[in-house]
Coordinates of C-alpha atoms in Angstrom, one line a residue:
M184 CA -33.6 12.8 -8.0
T185 CA -32.6 16.4 -8.7
S186 CA -30.1 16.9 -5.9
S187 CA -28.7 14.2 -3.7
L188 CA -28.1 16.8 -1.0
S189 CA -31.5 18.4 -1.0
V190 CA -34.0 15.7 -1.9
R191 CA -34.7 12.9 0.6
T192 CA -34.5 9.5 -0.8
S193 CA -35.3 6.0 0.6
G194 CA -33.0 3.1 0.2
I195 CA -29.4 2.6 -0.9
L196 CA -28.1 5.3 -3.3
P197 CA -27.2 4.2 -6.8
S198 CA -24.2 5.1 -8.8
Q199 CA -25.5 8.4 -10.3
A200 CA -26.5 9.6 -6.8
I201 CA -23.0 8.8 -5.5
A202 CA -21.5 10.7 -8.4
K203 CA -23.7 13.7 -7.4
L204 CA -22.4 13.5 -3.8
V205 CA -18.9 13.7 -5.2
S206 CA -19.7 16.7 -7.5
D207 CA -21.5 18.5 -4.7
G208 CA -18.5 18.0 -2.3
A209 CA -20.2 15.6 0.1
I210 CA -17.4 13.1 -0.8
A211 CA -14.0 14.6 -1.3
A212 CA -10.4 13.3 -1.5
S213 CA -6.8 14.6 -2.1
A214 CA -6.7 12.8 -5.4
P215 CA -9.6 13.1 -7.9
I216 CA -12.2 10.4 -7.4
G217 CA -12.3 8.4 -10.6
E218 CA -15.3 7.0 -12.4
E219 CA -13.9 3.5 -11.9
Q220 CA -14.3 3.9 -8.1
I221 CA -18.1 4.3 -8.4
Q222 CA -19.8 0.9 -8.5
P223 CA -23.6 0.4 -9.2
A224 CA -24.4 1.0 -5.6
S225 CA -21.2 1.7 -3.7
L226 CA -17.9 3.6 -3.8
D227 CA -14.5 2.1 -3.6
L228 CA -12.4 3.6 -0.9
R229 CA -8.6 4.2 -1.4
L230 CA -5.8 4.0 1.1
G231 CA -4.1 7.3 1.9
R232 CA -0.5 8.2 2.6
R233 CA 0.1 6.4 5.9
A234 CA -0.7 3.3 7.9
F235 CA 0.0 2.5 11.5
R236 CA 0.9 -0.8 13.1
V237 CA -1.2 -0.8 16.3
R238 CA -1.2 -3.0 19.4
A239 CA -4.8 -4.2 19.0
S240 CA -8.1 -3.4 17.3
F241 CA -10.2 -0.6 18.8
I242 CA -13.3 1.5 18.4
P243 CA -12.8 5.1 19.2
G244 CA -15.9 5.5 21.3
P245 CA -18.2 8.6 21.5
G246 CA -15.7 10.9 23.2
T247 CA -12.5 9.9 21.4
K248 CA -11.2 10.5 17.9
T249 CA -9.6 7.8 15.9
E250 CA -6.4 9.8 15.5
D251 CA -6.0 10.1 19.2
Q252 CA -6.4 6.3 19.7
I253 CA -3.8 5.7 17.0
E254 CA -1.4 7.9 18.9
R255 CA -2.0 5.9 22.1
F256 CA -1.6 2.5 20.6
K257 CA 0.6 2.7 17.5
L258 CA 3.9 0.8 17.3
H259 CA 5.2 2.4 14.2
T260 CA 4.2 4.5 11.2
I261 CA 4.3 3.1 7.6
D262 CA 4.7 5.2 4.5
L263 CA 2.3 3.7 1.9
G264 CA 3.6 5.8 -1.0
P265 CA 6.2 3.4 -2.2
G266 CA 4.2 0.4 -1.1
A267 CA 4.4 -1.7 2.1
V268 CA 4.0 -5.3 3.2
L269 CA 1.3 -5.9 5.8
E270 CA 2.2 -9.1 7.8
V271 CA -0.2 -11.9 8.8
G272 CA -1.7 -11.6 12.2
C273 CA -0.7 -7.9 12.7
V274 CA -3.3 -5.1 13.1
Y275 CA -2.9 -1.9 11.0
V276 CA -5.0 1.2 10.8
A277 CA -4.6 3.1 7.5
E278 CA -5.7 6.5 6.4
I279 CA -8.5 6.5 3.8
D280 CA -8.2 9.2 1.2
E281 CA -11.9 10.0 0.9
T282 CA -13.6 12.2 3.5
L283 CA -17.3 12.7 4.0
A284 CA -19.6 15.6 4.7
L285 CA -23.0 13.8 4.4
P286 CA -26.4 15.4 4.6
L287 CA -28.3 14.6 7.8
F288 CA -30.5 12.0 6.2
L289 CA -27.6 9.8 4.9
S290 CA -25.4 7.3 6.6
G291 CA -22.5 5.2 5.3
I292 CA -22.2 1.4 5.6
A293 CA -18.9 -0.3 4.5
N294 CA -17.6 -3.7 3.9
P295 CA -14.5 -5.3 2.3
K296 CA -14.4 -5.6 -1.5
S297 CA -14.9 -9.1 -2.8
S298 CA -11.2 -9.5 -3.7
T299 CA -10.2 -8.5 -0.2
G300 CA -12.4 -11.0 1.5
R301 CA -11.2 -13.8 -0.8
L302 CA -7.6 -13.2 0.3
D303 CA -8.7 -13.6 3.9
V304 CA -7.9 -10.0 4.7
F305 CA -10.1 -8.7 7.5
T306 CA -10.9 -5.0 7.1
R307 CA -13.2 -2.6 8.9
V308 CA -13.9 1.1 8.3
I309 CA -13.6 3.3 11.4
A310 CA -15.4 6.7 11.6
D311 CA -15.0 9.0 14.5
H312 CA -17.8 8.7 17.1
G313 CA -19.5 6.1 14.9
P314 CA -22.0 3.5 16.2
G315 CA -19.6 0.7 15.4
F316 CA -17.2 -0.6 12.8
D317 CA -18.2 -0.1 9.1
Q318 CA -20.8 2.5 10.0
T319 CA -20.7 6.3 10.0
G320 CA -23.9 7.4 11.6
A321 CA -26.2 9.9 10.0
G322 CA -24.9 13.1 8.6
Y323 CA -21.3 12.1 9.3
K324 CA -18.6 14.8 8.6
G325 CA -15.0 13.9 8.8
R326 CA -12.3 11.5 7.7
L327 CA -12.3 7.7 7.6
W328 CA -9.8 5.0 8.6
L329 CA -9.4 1.4 7.7
E330 CA -8.4 -1.4 10.1
I331 CA -6.5 -4.1 8.2
C332 CA -5.5 -7.5 9.5
P333 CA -4.3 -10.1 7.0
Q334 CA -5.3 -13.5 8.3
T335 CA -3.5 -15.9 5.9
F336 CA -1.4 -14.2 3.2
P337 CA 1.0 -11.2 3.6
I338 CA -0.2 -8.4 1.3
L339 CA 1.5 -5.6 -0.5
V340 CA -0.5 -2.3 -0.5
R341 CA 0.1 1.3 -1.4
T342 CA -1.5 4.7 -1.5
G343 CA -4.5 4.3 -3.8
S344 CA -5.1 0.6 -3.1
R345 CA -8.8 -0.2 -2.8
L346 CA -9.6 -2.8 -0.1
S347 CA -13.0 -1.6 1.0
Q348 CA -16.2 0.0 -0.3
I349 CA -19.0 2.1 1.2
R350 CA -22.7 2.4 0.5
F351 CA -25.0 5.3 1.4
R352 CA -28.4 4.8 2.9
D353 CA -31.3 7.0 4.0
A354 CA -30.6 7.1 7.7
N355 CA -34.3 6.7 8.6
G356 CA -34.9 3.9 6.1
G357 CA -36.2 0.7 7.7
G358 CA -34.1 -2.4 8.1
V359 CA -34.6 -5.5 5.9
A360 CA -37.7 -7.4 6.7
A361 CA -37.7 -11.2 6.6
S362 CA -39.8 -13.0 4.0
A363 CA -41.1 -9.8 2.4
E364 CA -41.4 -9.6 -1.3
A365 CA -39.1 -7.2 -3.1
G366 CA -39.6 -6.8 -6.8
G367 CA -40.1 -10.5 -7.3
Q368 CA -37.3 -11.4 -4.9
Q369 CA -37.6 -12.7 -1.4
R370 CA -36.0 -10.1 0.9
D371 CA -34.3 -12.9 2.8
V372 CA -32.9 -15.8 0.8
F373 CA -31.1 -18.7 2.4
L374 CA -28.1 -20.2 0.6
S375 CA -26.6 -23.7 0.9
V376 CA -23.2 -25.0 0.2
E377 CA -22.2 -27.0 -3.0
L378 CA -20.2 -30.1 -2.0
G379 CA -21.7 -32.5 -4.5
G380 CA -20.6 -33.7 -7.9
E381 CA -18.6 -36.8 -9.0
P382 CA -15.8 -37.9 -6.7
G383 CA -12.7 -36.0 -7.6
A384 CA -14.5 -32.9 -8.9
L385 CA -13.3 -29.6 -7.7
I386 CA -15.6 -28.2 -4.9
G387 CA -13.3 -25.7 -3.1
Y388 CA -9.9 -24.5 -2.0
R389 CA -8.1 -24.4 1.3
A390 CA -5.5 -21.7 1.8
K391 CA -1.8 -22.6 2.3
R392 CA 0.2 -21.1 5.1
H393 CA 3.6 -19.4 4.9
T394 CA 3.2 -18.3 1.3
G395 CA 4.8 -15.4 -0.6
V396 CA 3.4 -11.9 -0.7
I397 CA 0.3 -10.9 -2.7
D398 CA 0.2 -7.5 -4.3
V399 CA -3.4 -6.4 -4.0
D400 CA -3.2 -4.3 -7.1
R401 CA -2.0 -7.0 -9.5
A402 CA -4.7 -9.1 -11.2
G403 CA -3.9 -12.5 -12.7
A404 CA -0.4 -12.4 -11.4
Y405 CA -0.2 -15.5 -9.2
D406 CA -0.3 -19.3 -9.7
I407 CA -3.1 -20.9 -7.7
E408 CA -1.0 -23.9 -6.6
E409 CA 1.4 -21.7 -4.7
F410 CA -1.3 -20.4 -2.4
W411 CA -4.2 -22.9 -2.4
E412 CA -4.8 -26.6 -2.0
P413 CA -7.7 -27.8 -4.2
I414 CA -10.5 -29.7 -2.4
A415 CA -12.1 -32.6 -4.3
A416 CA -15.6 -34.0 -3.9
T417 CA -15.9 -37.4 -2.1
H418 CA -18.6 -40.0 -2.3
H419 CA -20.1 -38.9 1.0
H420 CA -20.3 -35.3 -0.2
R421 CA -19.2 -33.6 3.1
L422 CA -16.2 -31.5 4.2
I423 CA -14.7 -31.2 7.7
L424 CA -13.6 -27.6 8.4
D425 CA -10.4 -27.5 10.4
P426 CA -10.3 -24.8 13.0
D427 CA -8.7 -21.5 11.9
E428 CA -8.2 -22.7 8.3
F429 CA -9.6 -20.6 5.5
Y430 CA -11.7 -22.1 2.7
I431 CA -13.2 -20.8 -0.6
L432 CA -16.5 -22.7 -1.4
A433 CA -19.5 -21.9 -3.5
S434 CA -23.3 -21.8 -3.0
K435 CA -25.5 -24.4 -4.6
E436 CA -28.0 -21.8 -5.6
A437 CA -27.6 -19.2 -8.3
V438 CA -27.9 -15.6 -7.1
R439 CA -29.7 -12.8 -8.9
V440 CA -29.8 -9.2 -7.7
P441 CA -32.3 -7.1 -9.8
A442 CA -31.6 -3.5 -10.8
T443 CA -34.0 -2.3 -8.1
H444 CA -32.1 -3.8 -5.2
A445 CA -28.7 -4.6 -3.6
A446 CA -28.0 -7.6 -1.4
E447 CA -25.8 -8.4 1.6
M448 CA -24.9 -11.8 3.1
E449 CA -24.9 -12.2 6.8
P450 CA -21.3 -13.0 7.8
F451 CA -22.0 -15.1 10.9
N452 CA -25.0 -16.9 12.4
A453 CA -24.4 -19.2 15.4
L454 CA -27.7 -20.9 14.7
M455 CA -26.2 -22.3 11.5
G456 CA -22.9 -23.4 13.0
E457 CA -19.7 -22.1 14.6
F458 CA -18.2 -20.7 11.4
R459 CA -18.0 -17.4 9.5
V460 CA -19.2 -17.6 6.0
H461 CA -18.4 -14.3 4.4
Y462 CA -16.1 -11.2 4.9
A463 CA -17.2 -9.3 1.8
G464 CA -20.9 -10.0 1.5
F465 CA -22.2 -7.1 -0.6
F466 CA -23.8 -7.8 -4.0
D467 CA -24.3 -4.9 -6.4
P468 CA -27.5 -4.5 -8.5
G469 CA -27.1 -6.5 -11.7
F470 CA -25.1 -9.4 -10.1
G471 CA -26.4 -12.6 -11.7
M472 CA -28.7 -10.9 -14.1
A473 CA -28.7 -12.6 -17.6
E474 CA -29.1 -9.2 -19.3
A475 CA -25.8 -8.1 -17.6
G476 CA -24.0 -11.3 -18.5
G477 CA -24.4 -13.0 -15.2
Q478 CA -26.6 -16.0 -15.9
G479 CA -26.0 -18.7 -13.2
S480 CA -23.8 -16.7 -10.9
R481 CA -23.1 -18.4 -7.6
A482 CA -22.2 -16.8 -4.3
V483 CA -18.6 -17.5 -3.4
L484 CA -18.3 -18.3 0.3
E485 CA -15.3 -17.3 2.4
V486 CA -15.4 -19.8 5.2
R487 CA -13.5 -20.0 8.5
S488 CA -14.4 -22.4 11.4
H489 CA -14.3 -21.0 14.9
K490 CA -12.2 -23.0 17.4
V491 CA -13.7 -26.4 16.7
P492 CA -13.8 -28.8 13.7
F493 CA -17.2 -28.5 11.9
I494 CA -18.8 -30.9 9.4
L495 CA -20.5 -29.4 6.4
E496 CA -22.8 -31.6 4.3
D497 CA -23.8 -31.0 0.7
G498 CA -26.8 -28.7 0.6
Q499 CA -26.4 -27.6 4.2
L500 CA -27.7 -24.0 4.9
I501 CA -24.7 -21.8 5.3
G502 CA -25.8 -18.2 4.8
R503 CA -28.6 -15.7 4.4
L504 CA -28.8 -13.1 1.7
S505 CA -30.8 -10.0 2.5
Y506 CA -32.1 -7.7 -0.2
E507 CA -32.6 -4.0 0.3
P508 CA -34.2 -1.6 -2.2
L509 CA -32.3 1.2 -4.0
S510 CA -33.6 4.7 -4.1
E511 CA -33.8 4.4 -7.9
P512 CA -32.3 2.0 -10.5
P513 CA -28.6 2.6 -11.1
A514 CA -27.2 4.2 -14.2
R515 CA -24.8 1.2 -14.5
L516 CA -25.2 -2.5 -13.5
Y517 CA -22.7 -4.9 -12.2
G518 CA -21.2 -6.9 -15.0
H519 CA -18.5 -7.1 -17.7
G520 CA -19.6 -3.8 -19.1
I521 CA -17.9 -2.0 -16.2
G522 CA -15.1 -4.4 -15.7
S523 CA -16.6 -6.5 -12.9
H524 CA -14.5 -9.5 -12.1
Y525 CA -17.0 -11.9 -10.6
Q526 CA -20.0 -11.8 -12.9
A527 CA -21.2 -15.3 -14.0
Q528 CA -18.9 -16.9 -11.4
S529 CA -19.1 -20.3 -10.0
L530 CA -16.3 -21.4 -7.7
K531 CA -13.8 -18.6 -8.2
L532 CA -10.7 -17.3 -6.3
S533 CA -9.9 -13.6 -6.1
K534 CA -8.9 -11.7 -9.3
H535 CA -5.2 -12.0 -8.3
F536 CA -4.8 -15.6 -9.4
R537 CA -4.4 -16.9 -13.0
A538 CA -7.4 -18.7 -14.4
V539 CA -7.0 -22.4 -14.7

């Protein structure tokens, strides 16, 4: 790929193509975009100077700009420079520092970062005139915004905090086809939940309510017991999800994403049950690969039941992982070599908590 702006590619762009978009000015920001922001197949987005507490979530629509909607619905403006606490149950829209001027054949697809989802922080990227949340549409030119709604823990954020990430895809590339082979991987792979083991063994965590604040930029700073209740296996190997409680569980299967592909987990499927299984469902190329230090990596499941109690059984299908090809293998793979926090994970909370 000689120029990411002039040569049409098919699939998700890898790290070197994202870096080329930055150097060519298709991705810009007020602060320099650092190498650590560029992941194997995605770019971390940073919060800008301001956030706005708004009355409710919204989509701008085809004839309205996000900035205009903020002016209509904001309750107050928050300066993120010194840091600010975002409260549970409130809706905020924050400026994103990065702006886009994409070529016509590229579109952006966003999702929360893994650490964001594991804190039960609901985020969605908003683009003016976009087809929906977390999508830019083809050839998008303009600024981006981030809707943020902490669901369980109050969080401390500031200018430069990274809560979301964006991928770039050939706008005319096809969707993911079910049951098609992709470099030795099934394009769609179903995952089940791990609730087995000897009685008393740790199988998950349930979030506590009314906790202290979590600084999203501090890794390894918090004691698990102050924020989470451990869940132990029982002899019947099942778990009843209480409505509107938040759980961290793990898949029974190991997950492997080859260098030629990226993967995404479907967040909600009513055919599997009335629960949401994932907020941050993107897996970079290299996740779970033995050569990248990821042998045996499991998918961590961020689970919330909708309105009614729901019984999960050990081995029950709980999610679907869809693979999508990259336009070319990335220059870097997900793993310890680039400081990835969740390679070789089993059941694992977000990076903010001290290892047991």
